[in-house]
Short mmCIF file of C-alpha atoms in Angstrom, two decimals:
data_model
loop_
_atom_site.label_atom_id
_atom_site.label_comp_id
_atom_site.label_asym_id
_atom_site.label_seq_id
_atom_site.Cartn_x
_atom_site.Cartn_y
_atom_site.Cartn_z
CA THR B 185 32.58 31.01 -9.23
CA GLU B 186 32.14 33.81 -11.76
CA THR B 187 31.95 31.30 -14.62
CA GLU B 188 29.18 29.31 -12.89
CA GLN B 189 27.26 32.51 -12.17
CA SER B 190 27.53 33.48 -15.82
CA ILE B 191 26.24 30.07 -16.91
CA ASP B 192 23.32 30.32 -14.49
CA LYS B 193 22.38 33.74 -15.89
CA ARG B 194 22.30 32.30 -19.42
CA SER B 195 20.28 29.21 -18.44
CA ILE B 196 16.60 28.39 -18.03
CA TYR B 197 14.69 25.69 -16.19
CA VAL B 198 12.08 23.76 -18.18
CA SER B 199 9.49 21.20 -17.00
CA GLY B 200 6.05 19.95 -18.01
CA PHE B 201 7.08 17.38 -20.62
CA SER B 202 6.69 13.60 -20.44
CA ARG B 203 9.71 11.54 -19.47
CA TYR B 204 8.62 8.90 -21.99
CA TYR B 205 8.95 11.20 -25.01
CA ALA B 206 11.81 13.45 -23.94
CA ASP B 207 15.35 12.85 -25.15
CA GLN B 208 18.45 15.01 -25.35
CA LYS B 209 18.52 15.45 -29.12
CA SER B 210 14.86 16.33 -29.63
CA LEU B 211 14.98 18.93 -26.85
CA GLU B 212 18.13 20.45 -28.34
CA VAL B 213 16.48 20.75 -31.76
CA PHE B 214 13.37 22.32 -30.23
CA PHE B 215 15.19 24.99 -28.21
CA GLU B 216 17.47 25.90 -31.10
CA GLY B 217 14.40 27.65 -32.45
CA PHE B 218 14.61 30.15 -29.58
CA GLY B 219 18.30 31.03 -29.82
CA ASN B 220 21.84 29.74 -29.90
CA ILE B 221 22.08 27.00 -27.29
CA VAL B 222 25.25 25.77 -25.62
CA SER B 223 23.83 22.68 -23.92
CA VAL B 224 20.72 20.90 -22.69
CA ARG B 225 20.98 18.92 -19.45
CA LEU B 226 18.10 16.50 -19.03
CA HIS B 227 17.15 15.11 -15.61
CA ASN B 228 14.60 12.29 -15.40
CA ARG B 229 14.92 11.80 -11.67
CA SER B 230 15.36 14.10 -8.70
CA LEU B 231 14.69 13.81 -4.98
CA PHE B 232 12.90 17.15 -4.69
CA VAL B 233 11.46 17.67 -8.19
CA ASP B 234 8.57 15.31 -8.91
CA GLU B 235 8.67 15.61 -12.71
CA PRO B 236 11.36 15.40 -15.38
CA PHE B 237 13.08 18.68 -16.17
CA CYS B 238 16.02 20.14 -18.03
CA PHE B 239 18.36 23.10 -17.94
CA VAL B 240 18.96 24.86 -21.25
CA GLU B 241 22.05 27.05 -21.50
CA PHE B 242 22.02 29.78 -24.17
CA GLN B 243 24.97 31.78 -25.49
CA THR B 244 23.60 35.05 -24.12
CA GLU B 245 21.62 36.13 -21.09
CA GLU B 246 19.24 38.03 -23.37
CA GLU B 247 18.23 34.83 -25.18
CA ALA B 248 17.54 33.09 -21.87
CA ASN B 249 15.49 36.00 -20.53
CA LYS B 250 13.44 36.23 -23.72
CA ILE B 251 12.23 32.63 -23.63
CA SER B 252 11.73 32.65 -19.84
CA THR B 253 9.19 35.47 -20.18
CA SER B 254 7.22 33.77 -22.97
CA LYS B 255 3.65 33.09 -21.88
CA SER B 256 2.96 29.91 -23.83
CA ILE B 257 5.52 27.39 -25.03
CA LYS B 258 4.38 23.96 -26.19
CA TRP B 259 6.45 20.94 -27.12
CA ARG B 260 4.83 17.83 -28.63
CA GLY B 261 1.49 18.94 -27.21
CA TYR B 262 2.80 19.57 -23.69
CA GLN B 263 2.50 23.00 -22.10
CA LEU B 264 5.97 23.75 -20.76
CA THR B 265 6.83 25.57 -17.57
CA VAL B 266 9.80 27.85 -18.15
CA CYS B 267 11.70 30.17 -15.83
CA THR B 268 15.24 31.40 -15.33
CA LYS B 269 17.65 29.16 -13.44
CA ASP B 270 17.86 31.75 -10.65
CA GLN B 271 14.05 31.67 -10.29
CA PHE B 272 14.25 27.88 -10.01
CA TYR B 273 16.83 28.22 -7.22
CA ASP B 274 14.56 30.66 -5.37
CA LYS B 275 11.68 28.18 -5.64
CA MET B 276 13.71 25.24 -4.34
CA GLU B 277 15.54 27.03 -1.52
CA PRO B 278 12.76 26.52 1.10
CA VAL B 279 12.14 22.93 -0.06
CA ILE B 280 15.54 21.32 0.29
CA PRO B 281 17.29 20.39 3.59
CA HIS B 282 20.11 22.64 4.75
CA LYS B 283 23.51 22.35 6.44
CA LEU B 284 23.89 18.61 5.91
CA VAL B 285 26.47 18.29 3.15
CA ILE B 286 30.24 18.70 3.33
CA THR B 287 32.58 18.74 0.36
CA LEU B 288 36.04 17.32 1.07
CA CYS B 289 39.09 18.66 -0.74
CA ASN B 290 42.71 17.61 -1.27
CA LEU B 291 42.01 13.88 -1.22
CA PRO B 292 44.74 11.63 -2.65
CA LEU B 293 43.70 10.06 -5.95
CA ASP B 294 44.30 6.55 -4.63
CA ILE B 295 42.35 7.07 -1.43
CA ASP B 296 40.34 4.17 -0.05
CA TRP B 297 36.77 5.40 0.21
CA ARG B 298 36.16 2.88 3.00
CA GLN B 299 38.65 4.74 5.16
CA VAL B 300 36.89 8.03 4.42
CA LYS B 301 33.56 6.52 5.38
CA THR B 302 35.00 5.05 8.60
CA VAL B 303 36.59 8.34 9.68
CA PHE B 304 33.49 10.46 9.10
CA ASN B 305 31.11 7.86 10.50
CA VAL B 306 32.42 8.84 13.95
CA TYR B 307 30.34 12.03 13.74
CA GLY B 308 27.09 10.37 12.64
CA SER B 309 25.47 8.24 9.95
CA HIS B 310 25.99 9.54 6.44
CA TYR B 311 26.31 8.82 2.73
CA CYS B 312 29.76 9.13 1.18
CA SER B 313 30.26 9.82 -2.53
CA ILE B 314 33.71 9.90 -4.13
CA ILE B 315 34.14 10.45 -7.86
CA SER B 316 36.99 8.34 -9.18
CA GLY B 317 39.94 10.29 -10.52
CA THR B 318 39.23 13.48 -8.54
CA THR B 319 40.49 14.91 -5.26
CA ARG B 320 37.03 15.75 -3.92
CA ALA B 321 34.28 13.85 -2.14
CA THR B 322 30.85 14.56 -0.70
CA ILE B 323 29.72 13.63 2.79
CA GLN B 324 25.94 13.86 3.34
CA TYR B 325 24.82 13.65 6.97
CA ASN B 326 21.33 12.96 8.25
CA ASN B 327 21.22 15.94 10.61
CA SER B 328 23.02 19.25 10.89
CA SER B 329 24.55 18.62 14.32
CA CYS B 330 26.58 15.71 12.89
CA ALA B 331 27.69 17.81 9.94
CA MET B 332 28.77 20.62 12.27
CA LYS B 333 30.88 18.23 14.37
CA ALA B 334 32.69 16.98 11.29
CA LEU B 335 33.11 20.51 9.95
CA LEU B 336 34.67 21.65 13.22
CA GLN B 337 37.30 18.91 12.99
CA LEU B 338 38.02 19.85 9.38
CA THR B 339 38.36 23.51 10.35
CA ASN B 340 40.80 22.57 13.11
CA ASN B 341 42.86 20.48 10.63
CA ALA B 342 42.24 17.45 12.83
CA ILE B 343 41.34 14.89 10.16
CA ILE B 344 44.16 12.96 8.51
CA ILE B 345 43.56 10.03 6.14
CA GLN B 346 46.38 7.91 4.71
CA GLY B 347 48.85 10.53 5.90
CA TYR B 348 47.03 13.40 4.17
CA GLN B 349 45.46 16.32 6.00
CA ILE B 350 41.90 16.64 4.73
CA SER B 351 40.16 19.97 4.26
CA GLY B 352 36.54 20.68 3.47
CA TYR B 353 33.63 23.08 3.67
CA LEU B 354 29.86 23.11 4.19
CA ILE B 355 28.05 23.67 0.90
CA GLN B 356 25.51 26.48 0.92
CA GLY B 357 23.47 28.66 -1.42
CA LYS B 358 23.20 27.64 -5.05
CA GLU B 359 25.73 24.86 -4.63
CA GLU B 360 23.52 23.29 -1.98
CA ILE B 361 20.41 23.56 -4.17
CA LYS B 362 22.28 22.06 -7.14
CA TYR B 363 23.37 19.13 -4.98
CA TRP B 364 19.87 18.24 -3.75
CA THR B 365 18.13 18.74 -7.10
CA THR B 366 20.63 17.16 -9.49
CA THR B 367 23.22 15.09 -7.61
CA ALA B 368 21.85 13.60 -4.38
CA ARG B 369 20.47 10.06 -4.56
CA ASN B 370 19.24 9.64 -0.99
CA LYS B 371 17.12 11.87 1.20
CA PRO B 372 18.34 12.35 4.77
CA ARG B 373 16.83 9.86 7.19
CA GLU B 374 15.08 10.96 10.35
CA GLY B 375 15.90 9.21 13.61
CA PRO B 376 18.27 6.28 14.14
CA ILE B 377 18.91 3.88 11.29
CA SER B 378 17.88 0.38 12.32
CA LYS B 379 18.06 -2.97 10.60
CA PRO B 380 14.87 -4.27 9.00
CA LYS B 381 12.93 -6.61 11.20
CA ASN B 382 12.61 -10.27 10.32
CA ASN B 383 8.88 -10.97 10.28
CA LYS B 384 9.20 -14.68 9.61
CA LYS B 385 7.36 -16.78 12.18
CA LYS B 386 9.45 -19.27 14.09
CA THR B 387 8.23 -22.87 14.09
CA THR B 388 8.24 -24.34 17.61
CA GLN B 389 8.89 -28.02 18.22
CA HIS B 390 5.34 -28.79 19.41
CA GLN B 391 3.77 -27.49 16.19
CA GLN B 392 3.06 -30.11 13.54
CA PRO B 393 3.95 -29.33 9.95
CA LEU B 394 0.89 -28.89 7.78
CA THR B 395 1.92 -31.87 5.68
CA GLN B 396 1.56 -34.22 8.68
CA LEU B 397 -2.17 -34.03 9.35
CA PRO B 398 -3.80 -36.65 11.61
CA PRO B 399 -5.83 -39.39 9.93
CA SER B 400 -9.39 -38.36 9.08
CA ASN B 401 -10.83 -41.14 11.29
CA LEU B 402 -9.32 -39.58 14.43
CA ILE B 403 -11.77 -37.31 16.23
CA GLU B 404 -10.95 -35.42 19.38
CA GLY B 405 -11.83 -37.54 22.45
CA GLN B 406 -12.40 -40.74 20.48
CA HIS B 407 -10.06 -43.55 19.44
CA THR B 408 -10.75 -46.25 16.90
#
């Protein structure tokens, strides 16, 4: 949306600090020295970003551009990496998987997520995420062919859950990058999902337990 685009233009991506010393308040105080900030969103964990990072939203695009072009910014002894949010998106676009995630719309508030999972599992293995109190959900498939099958049914208005016709769309562009870098909790799996093998050795009847050793005066081929 236009509002999200405006926020992205006023925001920067920051990394290079230690996760052990970073907290919301201290980062807010630090970046207030560079302009009027609206928010700081700290992320300690991400599937496709190996280090902690944050997004800092300023009140104006000019403030964001000014700090993103600074050559050297240090915080608590750490040399920070800073760029615009759009530059971060450009960097992550070739890294993340594509065409795997569908957003569902018009879900009833009292929907049973187990029914959603069962319906969409027909098209392939996936992760289902429903935020309580909303009418939207996310379906993350493990390969694009499964996602396309589900999307086709949604496009044809062929999916009905609890009497409600479900609609949805394939997320792309910035929305897709945002999902994989800030929301997703599981990477897509390659190949079929199988149950873990049980590596415990079976004890056959002819094997003696270790606690029942033969007497020490018994030697093979001899009897006392």
